[in-house]
Amino acid sequence: MSHDVTHTRTQQEYEYDRKRANLGMRNQVTVFALMIFLTFIAFASVQAGMSAYLVAPLILLFAAVQVALQLYYFMHWSEKGHGMAQFFMYSAAFIAFTMILAFITIIWW
Amino acid sequence: MDLKTKFTPQSWPAHPENATLEGKNKTLGFWIFLGGETVLFATLFATFLALKNKGPNGMEFSTQSLFELPLAFIMTMLLLTSSLTSVYAMYHMKNHNFKAMQAWIAVTVVLGLGFLGLEIYEFYHYVHLGFTFTQSAFGSSFYTLVGTHGLHVIIGLAWFILLMLRNSKRGLNLYNAPKYYLASLYWHFIDVVWVFIFTVVYLMGVLD
Amino acid sequence: MSSTAKKKGFGATIWDYLTTVDHKKIAVLYLIAGTLFFVIGGIEAMLIRIQLAEPNNDFVSAGLFNEIITMHGTTMIFLAAMPLLFAFMNAAVPLQIGARDVAFPFLNSLGFWLFLFGGLFLNLSWFLGGAPDAGWTSYASLSLASPTHGIDFYALGLQISGAGTLIAGINFLVTIINMRAPGMTYMRMPLFTWTTFVASALILFAFPPLTVGLFFMIFDRMFDANFFDHLNGGNTIIWEHLFWIFGHPEVYILVLPAFGLFSEIFATFSRKRLFGYSSMVFATILIGFLGFMVWAHHMFTVGLGPTANAIFAVATMAIAVPTGMKVFNWLLTIWGGNIKVTTPMLYGLGFIPSFVAGGVTGVMQASAPLDYQLHDSYFIVAHFHYVIVGGIVLALFAAAHYYWPLMFNQMLNETLGKITFVFFFVGFHCTFFIQHFLGLMGMPRRVFTYQGDQGWDLFNYISTIGAFLMAIGVILLVVNVIITAIKGEPAGRDPWKDGRTLEWAIPQPVPYYNFKQTPLVRGLDTFWIEKMEGNKEGMTYAEPISDIHMPNNSFIPFMISFGLFVAAFGALYHQDADKAWSLPVLIAGLAITFLSMIVRSLKDDLGYHIHKEELMNEKGGKK
Ligand code: HEM
Ligand SMILES: [Cu+2]
């Protein structure tokens, strides 16, 4: 507990890490572009006045994809060491789903 | 932990947020906390869905009559972009480039303030129309859901600003790096929630 | 803070406890506060039973009766059972996993003070115009109509103490995930640690819905919102859902740690490895998962429709399966063991049939058509007291005896302990067994009195006698504690002689840094393994003696909680037109809280080190 693990990287390691970080950052920008794109499509398809039965599932799917992109890229789930974070977030999502399902079906109208 | 250790980009660990036990605990604890927050927002969403468009007999307000999508769309864009800028900030944090990190956080804060301004304008507009928190169950649930998100935005902004001020003189160390990291996670989470608010409250509100 | 501080004055000791971040001292705080609330709730229970002892009684008025039952339930669940479990979790779990500390010592203390101030706030309602009176479930239509400030005390008080509980839960989760000693794999964790883990996860997911529900309640009552007001489009059923989405997991938050405590006790005093360890772990996780899928079994008679009722009925019955697994595992642990009937073991032996009885009535209620008969009758009261008293309270009493030497380095008197058990156990069954029949005969719950000659008189009288027997049991336990404290005989390490897990391997009294050297865990029941191999020290070490990092004490958690306590008064009286002081009080309270938080975040708190030399000079567990 008293010892913090800080080991200095060698020059090669450092350069390698830097390169990977740069690539990763470029990746993030791509992900961002995708998210903007999805948001725009969702927005446009509602504005265009298409059938709700088509649009509703579509935009929900887009929202889910966007959230996955945030979590896996912006919040680094795609890197290792996030098992527990994923476990708790997926459990939360599952409970959230059950609750919302209940509230739109058996809230007693 | 020794705050006086001076780091170079090379001696700076690749994952500074997890380099100390405190950092590890904080990161994990914060993720777990976000799990709880997820359920909290789910409860608010569920209630909103149950109460949307419900009010006293003959209520004139509905999601269709109230919401203006272009405004919500611009707000979404602002928040999404601020999410990216905070990714940039963390990128520079990992490279031990303190100045660039602070600058990107400042950009994030500006974008967040823009979002907040628009939200306040929107609320003000609705209240002006007579659609208030106490007017109907719809009003109560709408303002509680979107307002709780807005409160999170305020907290996130305050957190970023405090961090920037507190550390402006002393730069990055292994004590404050996890704090920056958590603030940025929080910010992403706020964006995640907004994606659903945009979709479920605004887009689907206008749909049928 | 130095290890050499030996005898302290009274004031210094108080200050030490007000600022402590040591999980062992926080355990003591939880124990004291939890016991205080347990006694208050117990007195309320006695008042209920005295009122119901005979028909047409007027010992208390109808209105006061409603306040008493509400406060009894709320106090027992939120302010007695949970904190007392937290006491044992704090005392044992970090030691069981070989940790020097919890993950967030500061938050640990914050969690305690929030709970305490929330509980005090709730109980002050008695003196400030009336306690809440809509039942511990506080169903919205009823609670919105309640004229006094009681419900506001309920909502705000639970909000504050609930925040404390959530913080405590997160702390335990991270502690168990990150702070385990080398070799302490998940599948080597003692069952009490496992159940603490799962219960904490349930806290994490169950408390947010309660928080939100309470906010809705506060908004509706104090700020004219319309969540539950059907005239303005609201829906009173939303409260019921939110409350039970929280409420059912809550009963498992309570009972899982109780299961864990008994698992330790059975293994220890049967002097045998816990039978079916991995199936126990699996059952714990499964119960935690299913616990979220069954909440509507409290709402069968609301009219959710046959489909919903059927789904929730089946899900509820499914929980009986993992629970049954556990019961058989306990039985098979005892089977063929070298049994020593100590007081904790005696409680364990009493627990199995009692809890099974409660589970069986639970399955009965789970069948929706039958529940139309049972709902809101004394049968329900019998059911949940069988699981709560027969499960949780027996576990708490067992743990008090079992862990007393760990927490205080003294043994409670065994003979007196067994006498306590007899009084409490007989009293418990006498009180509640007969209530099943009262329920079947049609006596509704939550009534302040009843007409005579319906065949209920004698049974109610017997039930009241039982309650007095239980009270005698509790008093004997308190006497036992006092006698033991006066005698002050040190118990020493491994006082039961049969300890199996790491907490018993530590010298007594436990050093404030817990483990001088981090232990190396070589299997399930580590301490037992070392003992069997003749290791006198009881531990294999994972590292040489070196500096130990310790957190600093802090008064800030107290201040943060105190600020919220003050602010709650401001919020509560804000609705009254004649109380202009309420707004300044609200602002002042929030200012105290936020300033304390800002101080906390601006001042670096890096802790301090105990140096190697200092550790070398120390002999074992001296303070
Ligand atoms: C394990 C510990 C358990 C605890 C602490 C517990 C607690 C409770 C409580 C407090 C209530 C009363 C709620 C109220 O109306 O105010 C209740 C009701 C109920 N319990 Fe349990 N219970 C437990 C186990 C079970 C089990 C194992 C089952 C079924 C397999 C079960 C099924 C039910 C049902 C169906 C009700 C609703 C009865 C009604 O209100 O009509 N419980 N339980
Ligand atoms: Cu239940």
Tab-separated table of C-alpha atoms in Angstrom, chain B residues 107-187:
chain	number	residue	atom	x	y	z
B	107	VAL	CA	-12.908	24.557	-24.233
B	108	THR	CA	-15.059	21.813	-22.724
B	109	VAL	CA	-16.282	24.183	-20.048
B	110	VAL	CA	-17.181	26.841	-22.605
B	111	LEU	CA	-19.184	24.340	-24.648
B	112	GLY	CA	-20.883	23.096	-21.478
B	113	LEU	CA	-21.811	26.638	-20.531
B	114	GLY	CA	-23.315	27.099	-23.983
B	115	PHE	CA	-25.429	24.000	-23.454
B	116	LEU	CA	-26.524	25.217	-20.060
B	117	GLY	CA	-27.449	28.625	-21.438
B	118	LEU	CA	-29.679	27.069	-24.073
B	119	GLU	CA	-31.316	24.833	-21.499
B	120	ILE	CA	-32.067	27.764	-19.244
B	121	TYR	CA	-33.475	29.629	-22.221
B	122	GLU	CA	-35.667	26.629	-23.054
B	123	PHE	CA	-37.020	26.302	-19.522
B	124	TYR	CA	-37.625	30.005	-19.349
B	125	HIS	CA	-39.550	29.832	-22.590
B	126	TYR	CA	-41.798	27.013	-21.364
B	127	VAL	CA	-42.487	28.669	-18.051
B	128	HIS	CA	-43.407	31.765	-19.946
B	129	LEU	CA	-45.990	29.740	-21.870
B	130	GLY	CA	-47.452	28.547	-18.581
B	131	PHE	CA	-45.918	25.059	-18.660
B	132	THR	CA	-44.424	24.949	-15.178
B	133	PHE	CA	-43.191	22.413	-12.657
B	134	THR	CA	-46.459	22.605	-10.726
B	135	GLN	CA	-48.805	22.874	-13.678
B	136	SER	CA	-49.199	19.130	-14.306
B	137	ALA	CA	-47.695	15.717	-13.711
B	138	PHE	CA	-46.161	16.068	-17.162
B	139	GLY	CA	-44.480	19.279	-16.064
B	140	SER	CA	-43.214	17.797	-12.810
B	141	SER	CA	-41.712	14.759	-14.498
B	142	PHE	CA	-40.244	16.717	-17.415
B	143	TYR	CA	-38.497	19.318	-15.295
B	144	THR	CA	-37.289	16.701	-12.845
B	145	LEU	CA	-35.720	14.526	-15.530
B	146	VAL	CA	-34.195	17.260	-17.664
B	147	GLY	CA	-33.451	19.406	-14.633
B	148	THR	CA	-31.575	16.623	-12.870
B	149	HIS	CA	-29.469	16.282	-15.979
B	150	GLY	CA	-28.936	20.034	-15.972
B	151	LEU	CA	-27.870	19.855	-12.347
B	152	HIS	CA	-25.315	17.231	-13.337
B	153	VAL	CA	-24.018	19.582	-16.007
B	154	ILE	CA	-23.624	22.312	-13.407
B	155	ILE	CA	-21.783	19.967	-11.051
B	156	GLY	CA	-19.560	18.746	-13.862
B	157	LEU	CA	-18.683	22.301	-14.867
B	158	ALA	CA	-17.992	23.333	-11.283
B	159	TRP	CA	-15.779	20.288	-10.865
B	160	PHE	CA	-13.743	21.096	-13.989
B	161	ILE	CA	-13.376	24.733	-13.006
B	162	LEU	CA	-12.303	23.939	-9.446
B	163	LEU	CA	-9.744	21.438	-10.712
B	164	MET	CA	-8.330	23.916	-13.191
B	165	LEU	CA	-8.015	26.655	-10.582
B	166	ARG	CA	-6.692	24.460	-7.803
B	167	ASN	CA	-3.954	22.945	-9.922
B	168	SER	CA	-3.133	25.817	-12.247
B	169	LYS	CA	0.115	26.569	-10.398
B	170	ARG	CA	1.393	23.133	-9.587
B	171	GLY	CA	0.720	21.100	-12.681
B	172	LEU	CA	0.058	17.413	-12.969
B	173	ASN	CA	0.932	14.821	-10.370
B	174	LEU	CA	-0.256	11.378	-9.459
B	175	TYR	CA	-2.562	12.845	-6.827
B	176	ASN	CA	-4.607	15.047	-9.103
B	177	ALA	CA	-4.414	13.020	-12.316
B	178	PRO	CA	-7.152	10.598	-11.146
B	179	LYS	CA	-9.315	13.573	-10.231
B	180	TYR	CA	-9.087	14.966	-13.739
B	181	TYR	CA	-9.792	11.545	-15.137
B	182	LEU	CA	-12.917	11.096	-13.016
B	183	ALA	CA	-14.232	14.531	-13.897
B	184	SER	CA	-13.925	13.642	-17.557
B	185	LEU	CA	-15.680	10.296	-17.007
B	186	TYR	CA	-18.461	12.204	-15.308
B	187	TRP	CA	-18.684	14.510	-18.271
